[in-house]
XYZ file of C-alpha atoms in Angstrom:
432
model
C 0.000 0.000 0.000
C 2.981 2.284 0.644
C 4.262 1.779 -2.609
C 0.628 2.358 -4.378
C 0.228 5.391 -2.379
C 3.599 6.525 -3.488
C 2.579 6.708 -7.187
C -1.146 7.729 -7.220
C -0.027 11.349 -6.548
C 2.594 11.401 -9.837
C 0.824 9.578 -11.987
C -2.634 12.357 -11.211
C -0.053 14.878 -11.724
C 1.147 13.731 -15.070
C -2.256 12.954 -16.235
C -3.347 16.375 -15.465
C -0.262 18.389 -16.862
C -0.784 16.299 -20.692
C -4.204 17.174 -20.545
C -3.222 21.144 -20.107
C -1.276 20.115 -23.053
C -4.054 18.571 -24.994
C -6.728 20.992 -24.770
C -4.091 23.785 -25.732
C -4.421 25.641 -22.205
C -0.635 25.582 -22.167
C -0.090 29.420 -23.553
C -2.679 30.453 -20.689
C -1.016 28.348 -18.003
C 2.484 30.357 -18.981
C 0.691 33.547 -18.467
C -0.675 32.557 -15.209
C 2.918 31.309 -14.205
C 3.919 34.900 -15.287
C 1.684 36.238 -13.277
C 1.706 34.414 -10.097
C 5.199 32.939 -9.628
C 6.443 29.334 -9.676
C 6.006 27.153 -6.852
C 8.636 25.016 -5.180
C 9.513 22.074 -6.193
C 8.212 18.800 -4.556
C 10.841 17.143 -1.660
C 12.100 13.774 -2.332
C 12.318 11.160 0.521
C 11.056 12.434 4.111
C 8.823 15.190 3.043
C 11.912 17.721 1.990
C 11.166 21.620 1.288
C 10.530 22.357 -1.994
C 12.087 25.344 -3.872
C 10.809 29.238 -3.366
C 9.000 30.195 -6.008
C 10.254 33.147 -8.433
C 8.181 36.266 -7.803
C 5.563 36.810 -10.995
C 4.233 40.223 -12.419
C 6.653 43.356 -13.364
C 9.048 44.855 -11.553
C 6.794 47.600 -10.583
C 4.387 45.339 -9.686
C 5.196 42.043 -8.347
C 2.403 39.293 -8.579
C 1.926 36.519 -5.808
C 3.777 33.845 -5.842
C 1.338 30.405 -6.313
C 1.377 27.431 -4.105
C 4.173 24.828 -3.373
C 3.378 21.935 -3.899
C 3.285 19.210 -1.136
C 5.998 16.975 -0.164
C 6.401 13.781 -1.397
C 6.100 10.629 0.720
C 6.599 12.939 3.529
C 5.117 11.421 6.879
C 2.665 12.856 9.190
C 5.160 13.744 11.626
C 7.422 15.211 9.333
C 7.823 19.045 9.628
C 8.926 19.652 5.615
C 6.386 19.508 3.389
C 6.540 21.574 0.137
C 7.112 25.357 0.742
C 5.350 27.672 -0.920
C 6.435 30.205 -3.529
C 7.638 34.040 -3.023
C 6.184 37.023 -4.443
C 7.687 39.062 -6.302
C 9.705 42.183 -4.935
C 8.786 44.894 -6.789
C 7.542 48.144 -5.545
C 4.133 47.061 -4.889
C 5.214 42.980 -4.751
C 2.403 40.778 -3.510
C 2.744 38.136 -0.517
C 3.057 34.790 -1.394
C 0.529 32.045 -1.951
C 1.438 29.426 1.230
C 2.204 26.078 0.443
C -0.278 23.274 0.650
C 1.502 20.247 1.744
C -0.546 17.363 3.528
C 2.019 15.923 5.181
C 4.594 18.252 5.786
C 4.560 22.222 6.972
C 3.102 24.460 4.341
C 5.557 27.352 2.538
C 6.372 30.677 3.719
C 4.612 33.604 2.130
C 6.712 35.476 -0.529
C 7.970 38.789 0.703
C 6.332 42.599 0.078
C 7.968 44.687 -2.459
C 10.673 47.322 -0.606
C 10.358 50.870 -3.039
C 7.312 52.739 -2.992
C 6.233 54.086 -6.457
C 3.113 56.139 -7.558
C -0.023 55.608 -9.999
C -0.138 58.810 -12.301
C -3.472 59.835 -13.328
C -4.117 58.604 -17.050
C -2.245 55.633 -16.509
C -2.233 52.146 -14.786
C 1.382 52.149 -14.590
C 3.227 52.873 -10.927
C 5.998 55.162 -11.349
C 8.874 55.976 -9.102
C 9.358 59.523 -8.716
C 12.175 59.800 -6.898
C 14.507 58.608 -10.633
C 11.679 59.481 -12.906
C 10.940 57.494 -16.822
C 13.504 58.564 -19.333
C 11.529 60.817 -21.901
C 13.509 60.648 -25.783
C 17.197 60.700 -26.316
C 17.960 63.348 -23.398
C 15.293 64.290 -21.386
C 13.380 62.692 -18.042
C 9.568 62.615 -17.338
C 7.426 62.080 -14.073
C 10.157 63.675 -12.188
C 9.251 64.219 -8.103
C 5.417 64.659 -9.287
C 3.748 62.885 -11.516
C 3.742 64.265 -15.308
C 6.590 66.990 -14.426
C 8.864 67.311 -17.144
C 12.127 68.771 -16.742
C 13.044 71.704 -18.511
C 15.999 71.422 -21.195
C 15.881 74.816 -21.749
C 19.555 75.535 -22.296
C 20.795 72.120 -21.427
C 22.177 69.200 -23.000
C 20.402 66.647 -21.144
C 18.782 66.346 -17.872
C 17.844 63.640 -15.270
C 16.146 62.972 -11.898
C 17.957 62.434 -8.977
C 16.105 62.084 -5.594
C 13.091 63.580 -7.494
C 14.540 66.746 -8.412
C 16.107 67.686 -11.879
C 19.464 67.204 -12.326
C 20.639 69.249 -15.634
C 23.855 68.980 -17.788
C 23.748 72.648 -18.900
C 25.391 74.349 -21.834
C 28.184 76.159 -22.103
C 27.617 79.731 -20.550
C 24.913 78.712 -18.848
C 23.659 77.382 -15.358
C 20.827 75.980 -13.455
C 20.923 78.433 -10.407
C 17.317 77.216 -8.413
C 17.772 73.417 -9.175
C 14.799 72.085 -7.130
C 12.846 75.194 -7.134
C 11.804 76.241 -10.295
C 11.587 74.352 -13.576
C 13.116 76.260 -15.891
C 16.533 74.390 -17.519
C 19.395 76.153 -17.296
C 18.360 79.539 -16.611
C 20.770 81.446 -15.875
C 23.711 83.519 -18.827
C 27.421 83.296 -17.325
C 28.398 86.129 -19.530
C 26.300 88.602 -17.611
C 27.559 90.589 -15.314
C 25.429 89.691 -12.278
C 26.130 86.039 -12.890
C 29.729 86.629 -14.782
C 31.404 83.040 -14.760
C 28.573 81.626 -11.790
C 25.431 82.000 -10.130
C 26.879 83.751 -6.894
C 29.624 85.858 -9.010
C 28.085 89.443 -9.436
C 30.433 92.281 -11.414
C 31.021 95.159 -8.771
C 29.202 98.605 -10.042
C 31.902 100.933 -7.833
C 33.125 103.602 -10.552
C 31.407 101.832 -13.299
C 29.585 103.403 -16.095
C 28.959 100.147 -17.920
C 29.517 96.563 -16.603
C 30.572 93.723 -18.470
C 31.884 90.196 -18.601
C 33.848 87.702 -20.766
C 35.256 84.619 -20.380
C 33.688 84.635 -16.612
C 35.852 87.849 -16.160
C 34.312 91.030 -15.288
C 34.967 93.734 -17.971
C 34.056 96.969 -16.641
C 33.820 100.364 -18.630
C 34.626 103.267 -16.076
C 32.958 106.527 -15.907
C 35.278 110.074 -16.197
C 36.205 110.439 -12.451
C 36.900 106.381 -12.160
C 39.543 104.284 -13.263
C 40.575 99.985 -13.205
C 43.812 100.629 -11.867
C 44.266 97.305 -10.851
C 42.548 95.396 -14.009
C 45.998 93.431 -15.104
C 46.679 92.263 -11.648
C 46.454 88.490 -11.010
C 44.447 87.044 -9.051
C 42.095 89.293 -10.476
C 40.138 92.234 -8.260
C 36.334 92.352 -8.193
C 36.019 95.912 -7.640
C 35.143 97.466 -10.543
C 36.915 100.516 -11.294
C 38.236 101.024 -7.773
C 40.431 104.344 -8.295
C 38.537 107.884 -7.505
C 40.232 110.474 -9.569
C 39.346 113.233 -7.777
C 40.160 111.952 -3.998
C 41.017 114.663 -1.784
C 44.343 113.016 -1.002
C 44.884 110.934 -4.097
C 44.170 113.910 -6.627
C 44.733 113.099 -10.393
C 43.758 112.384 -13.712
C 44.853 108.897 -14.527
C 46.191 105.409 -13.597
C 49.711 105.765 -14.219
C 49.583 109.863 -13.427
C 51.406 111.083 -10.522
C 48.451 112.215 -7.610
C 48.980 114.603 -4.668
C 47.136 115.392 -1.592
C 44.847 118.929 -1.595
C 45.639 121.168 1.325
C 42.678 121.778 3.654
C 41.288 124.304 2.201
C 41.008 123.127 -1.277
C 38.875 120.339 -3.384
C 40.145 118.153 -6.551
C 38.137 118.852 -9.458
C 38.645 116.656 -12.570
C 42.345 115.641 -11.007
C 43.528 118.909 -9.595
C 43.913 120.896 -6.529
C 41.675 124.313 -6.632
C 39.763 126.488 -4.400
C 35.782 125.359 -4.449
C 33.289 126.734 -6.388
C 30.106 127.169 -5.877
C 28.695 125.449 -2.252
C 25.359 124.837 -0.539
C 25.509 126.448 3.373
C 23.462 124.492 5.736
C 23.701 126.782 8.947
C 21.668 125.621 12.167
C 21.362 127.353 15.398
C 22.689 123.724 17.930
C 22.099 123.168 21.498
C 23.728 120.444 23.621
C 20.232 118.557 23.446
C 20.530 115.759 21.184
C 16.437 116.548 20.629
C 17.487 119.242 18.280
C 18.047 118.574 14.753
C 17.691 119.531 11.013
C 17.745 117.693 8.179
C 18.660 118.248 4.977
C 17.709 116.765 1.962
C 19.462 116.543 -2.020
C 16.265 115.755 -3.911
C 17.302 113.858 -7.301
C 15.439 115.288 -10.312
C 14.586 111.635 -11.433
C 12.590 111.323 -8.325
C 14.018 107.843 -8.472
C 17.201 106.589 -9.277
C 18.776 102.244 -9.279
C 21.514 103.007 -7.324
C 21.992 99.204 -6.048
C 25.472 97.930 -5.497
C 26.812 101.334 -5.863
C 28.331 104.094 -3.393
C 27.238 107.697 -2.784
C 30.097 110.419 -1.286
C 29.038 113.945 -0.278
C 32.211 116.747 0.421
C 31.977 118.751 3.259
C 33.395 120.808 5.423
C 32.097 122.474 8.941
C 35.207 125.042 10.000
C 34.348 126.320 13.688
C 32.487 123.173 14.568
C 32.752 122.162 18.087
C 30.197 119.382 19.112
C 27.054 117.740 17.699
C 27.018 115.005 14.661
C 26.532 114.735 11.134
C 24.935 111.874 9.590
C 24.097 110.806 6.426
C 21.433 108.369 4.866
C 19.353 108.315 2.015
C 15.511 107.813 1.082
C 13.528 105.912 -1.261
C 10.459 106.380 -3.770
C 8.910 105.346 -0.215
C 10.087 107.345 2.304
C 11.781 104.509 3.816
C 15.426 105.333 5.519
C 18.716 103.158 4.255
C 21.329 102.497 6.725
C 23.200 105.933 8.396
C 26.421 106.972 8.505
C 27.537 109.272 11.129
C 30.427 111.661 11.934
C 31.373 114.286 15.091
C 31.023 117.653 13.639
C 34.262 118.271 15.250
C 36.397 115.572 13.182
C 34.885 117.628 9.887
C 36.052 120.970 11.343
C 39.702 121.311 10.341
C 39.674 120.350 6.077
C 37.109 119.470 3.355
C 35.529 115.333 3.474
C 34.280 113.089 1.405
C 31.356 111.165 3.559
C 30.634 108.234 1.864
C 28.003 105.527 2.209
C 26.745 102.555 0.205
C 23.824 101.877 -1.735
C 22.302 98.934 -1.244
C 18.632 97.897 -0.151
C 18.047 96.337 3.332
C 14.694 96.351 5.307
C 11.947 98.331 3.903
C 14.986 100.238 2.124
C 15.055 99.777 -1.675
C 18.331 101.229 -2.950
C 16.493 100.667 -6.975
C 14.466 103.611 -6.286
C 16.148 106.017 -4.058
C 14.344 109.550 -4.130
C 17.288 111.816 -2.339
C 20.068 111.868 0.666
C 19.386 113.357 3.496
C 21.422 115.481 5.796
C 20.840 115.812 9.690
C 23.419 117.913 11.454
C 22.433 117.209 15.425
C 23.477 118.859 18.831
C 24.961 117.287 21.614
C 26.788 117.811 24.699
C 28.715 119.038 26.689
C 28.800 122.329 24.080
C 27.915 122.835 20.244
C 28.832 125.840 18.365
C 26.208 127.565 17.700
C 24.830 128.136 14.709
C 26.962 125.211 13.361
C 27.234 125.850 9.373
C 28.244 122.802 6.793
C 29.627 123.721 3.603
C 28.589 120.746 0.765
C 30.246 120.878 -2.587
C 29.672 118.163 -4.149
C 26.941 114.858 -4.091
C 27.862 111.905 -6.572
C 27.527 108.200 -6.854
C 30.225 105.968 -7.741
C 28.461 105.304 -11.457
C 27.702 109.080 -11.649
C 24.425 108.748 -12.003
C 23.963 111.231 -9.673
C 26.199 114.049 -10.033
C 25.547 117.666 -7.838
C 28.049 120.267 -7.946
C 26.028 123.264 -7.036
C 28.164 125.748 -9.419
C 25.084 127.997 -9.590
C 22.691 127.249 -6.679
C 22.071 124.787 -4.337
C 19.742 122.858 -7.040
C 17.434 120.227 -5.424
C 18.393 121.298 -1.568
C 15.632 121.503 0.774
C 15.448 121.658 4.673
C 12.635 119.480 6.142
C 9.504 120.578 7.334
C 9.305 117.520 10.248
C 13.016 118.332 11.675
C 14.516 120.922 12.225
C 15.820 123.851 14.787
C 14.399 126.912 14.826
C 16.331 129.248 13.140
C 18.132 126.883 10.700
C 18.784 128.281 6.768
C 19.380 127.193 3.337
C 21.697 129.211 0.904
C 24.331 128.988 -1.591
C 27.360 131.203 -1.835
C 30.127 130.787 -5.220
C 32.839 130.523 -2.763
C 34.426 130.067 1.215
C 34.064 133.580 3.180
């Protein structure tokens, strides 16, 4: 009866499997297979474990592995029947179909897929976004959302890493947001706020009109300005650094000899002269810091881009004993920009160019700026009284802005909010 027993089982089997083969159900029974996974293979002897199945289905998509089948001639006490198959490990991998064996253990369940992976609408495909589908020769689809396309504006080829866009740009250009915008390679090396890379701006200090080449800032200067230092290696990234008409570095040119103007006198267009032409700003101090007038150059543009660039105002206060000067400028807005601020007395003794940069910060916008402002202040222990502040000159390092009162004090005007009582505006063609 053992024996009989033993080949009851194979032959139903066979008989089964040739008449798959017969009625022409084979094709369908390779599908299913494709689907579901192979079993294990049936144990030999005392009821051994058959083989894990291979998982079925895509890799996206891993189908269930079927059934093992059961151990042969295994004994009811015997613990290894035929084990069941795996599923398949895909992103979405099934579990498993346990195995059925009558006298042995049944099979362990295949094992879940690991990745995770996303249906897109319009399709019943699962897609991981984190690497994206390759979209033509150079490009990547579904990258870090579903559909998203990324951008080969300006690039060679592009790819998703981590489900962002990772771009191979062109030459000359750059992908400055990667991750937050998708818009290729959006950025031109060859201008001069991005000369050679994104964070690489061209300084605008004495420059009329900036430029780059070859990731090298090219800078043309304006009159007063020169790139003294433009052939020097490792090159200098501050535009055309030299003032020509600096108080104690008076000249005309790079390679021309300069010499400091005594106190009395002002460089115009590289040399030493008396001035000519000033704005007097004359208020009445006390040693209360309360008391104040300001002063304001109002720019006939009403609003001028001076970003990036500097702004100097000469003066000169000669009797000046106490108080402050301080110097900031307004936008289209009426909001301040950040102050500089001097002791009248340190002003006293020779002409000085106050200067102070133009760039936005706060509510500031330094794109727009309506006029400097002027506030000479009291303080203790003792002010002269009134304190008067000569001003010959206003300018910006890219002359844009260029006041030399020759005539008149042009655009002046004391403020209505602060001031001391007392306090007057005038012009006068030269020092008393």
């Amino acid at each position: 009866m053992a024996k009989k027993s033993s080949w009851l089982p194979k032959a139903s089997a066979t008989t089964g499997l040739l008449l798959l083969i017969a009625s022409g159900c084979m094709k369908d029974l390779d599908a299913l297979s494709e689907k579901w996974g192979h079993g294990g293979t049936a144990g030999k002897g005392h009821g051994g474990s058959g083989g894990a199945g291979k998982g079925g289905g895509s890799p996206a998509s891993g189908g269930l592995g079927e059934s093992g089948a059961s151990g042969e001639g295994g004994e009811p006490d015997e613990p290894n029947g035929g084990k069941g198959g795996k599923g398949g490990s895909g992103p979405s991998g099934g579990s498993g179909h346990a195995g059925s064996g009558t006298s042995g253990r049944g099979g362990t369940g295949g094992g879940v897929g690991g990745s995770s992976c996303t249906v897109c609408g319009g399709s019943n495909e699962c897609f991981d976004l984190s690497v994206g589908v390759p979209d033509g020769d150079n490009g990547v689809t579904n990258c870090g959302a579903c559909n998203l396309t990324c951008s080969l504006d300006n690039a060679n080829s592009a790819s998703c890493k981590s489900g962002a866009c990772d771009l191979k740009c062109k030459t000359n250009y750059a992908d400055c947001n990667p991750g937050v915008l998708n818009d290729g390679c959006e950025t031109d090396l060859t201008k001069p706020a991005t000369c050679g890379s994104c964070s690489f701006a061209c300084s605008l200090v004495g420059v009329a009109t900036a430029g780059c080449a070859s990731g090298r800032c090219t800078p043309t200067c304006t009159p007063l300005y020169g790139d003294c230092n433009g052939d020097v290696q490792p090159v200098m990234n501050d535009g055309c650094e030299v003032y020509f008409d600096a108080l104690d570095r008076c000249t005309t040119g790079c390679s021309v000899a300069s010499v400091a103007c005594g106190a009395t006198q002002v460089c115009n267009n590289g040399t030493c002269v008396a001035p000519d032409g000033l704005v007097v700003l004359s208020t009445p101090l006390t040693t209360s810091t309360t008391d104040a007038t300001r002063w304001s150059d109002i720019f006939p543009t009403n609003m001028v881009n001076l970003e990036g660039t500097s702004m100097s105002l000469r003066v000169y206060a000669p009797g000046a004993t106490g108080g402050s000067i301080t110097v900031f400028m307004s936008d289209n807005g009426s909001n301040f920009g950040p102050e500089v601020s001097f002791d009248l007395s340190s002003i006293n003794q020779k002409w000085t160019d106050i200067t102070i940069p133009c760039v936005s910060s706060g509510t500031f916008n330094a794109k727009i700026v309506k006029q400097v402002n002027i506030r000479v202040q009291g303080a203790p222990p003792s002010v002269t009284s009134p304190t008067v502040v000569y001003v010959d000159n206003v300018r910006t390092s890219n002359m844009v802005v260029n006041d030399t009162f020759d005539t008149s004090f042009g655009n002046f005007v004391k403020s209505g909010l602060v001031f001391v009582s007392g306090s007057t505006l005038s012009w006068t063609a030269a020092m008393p």
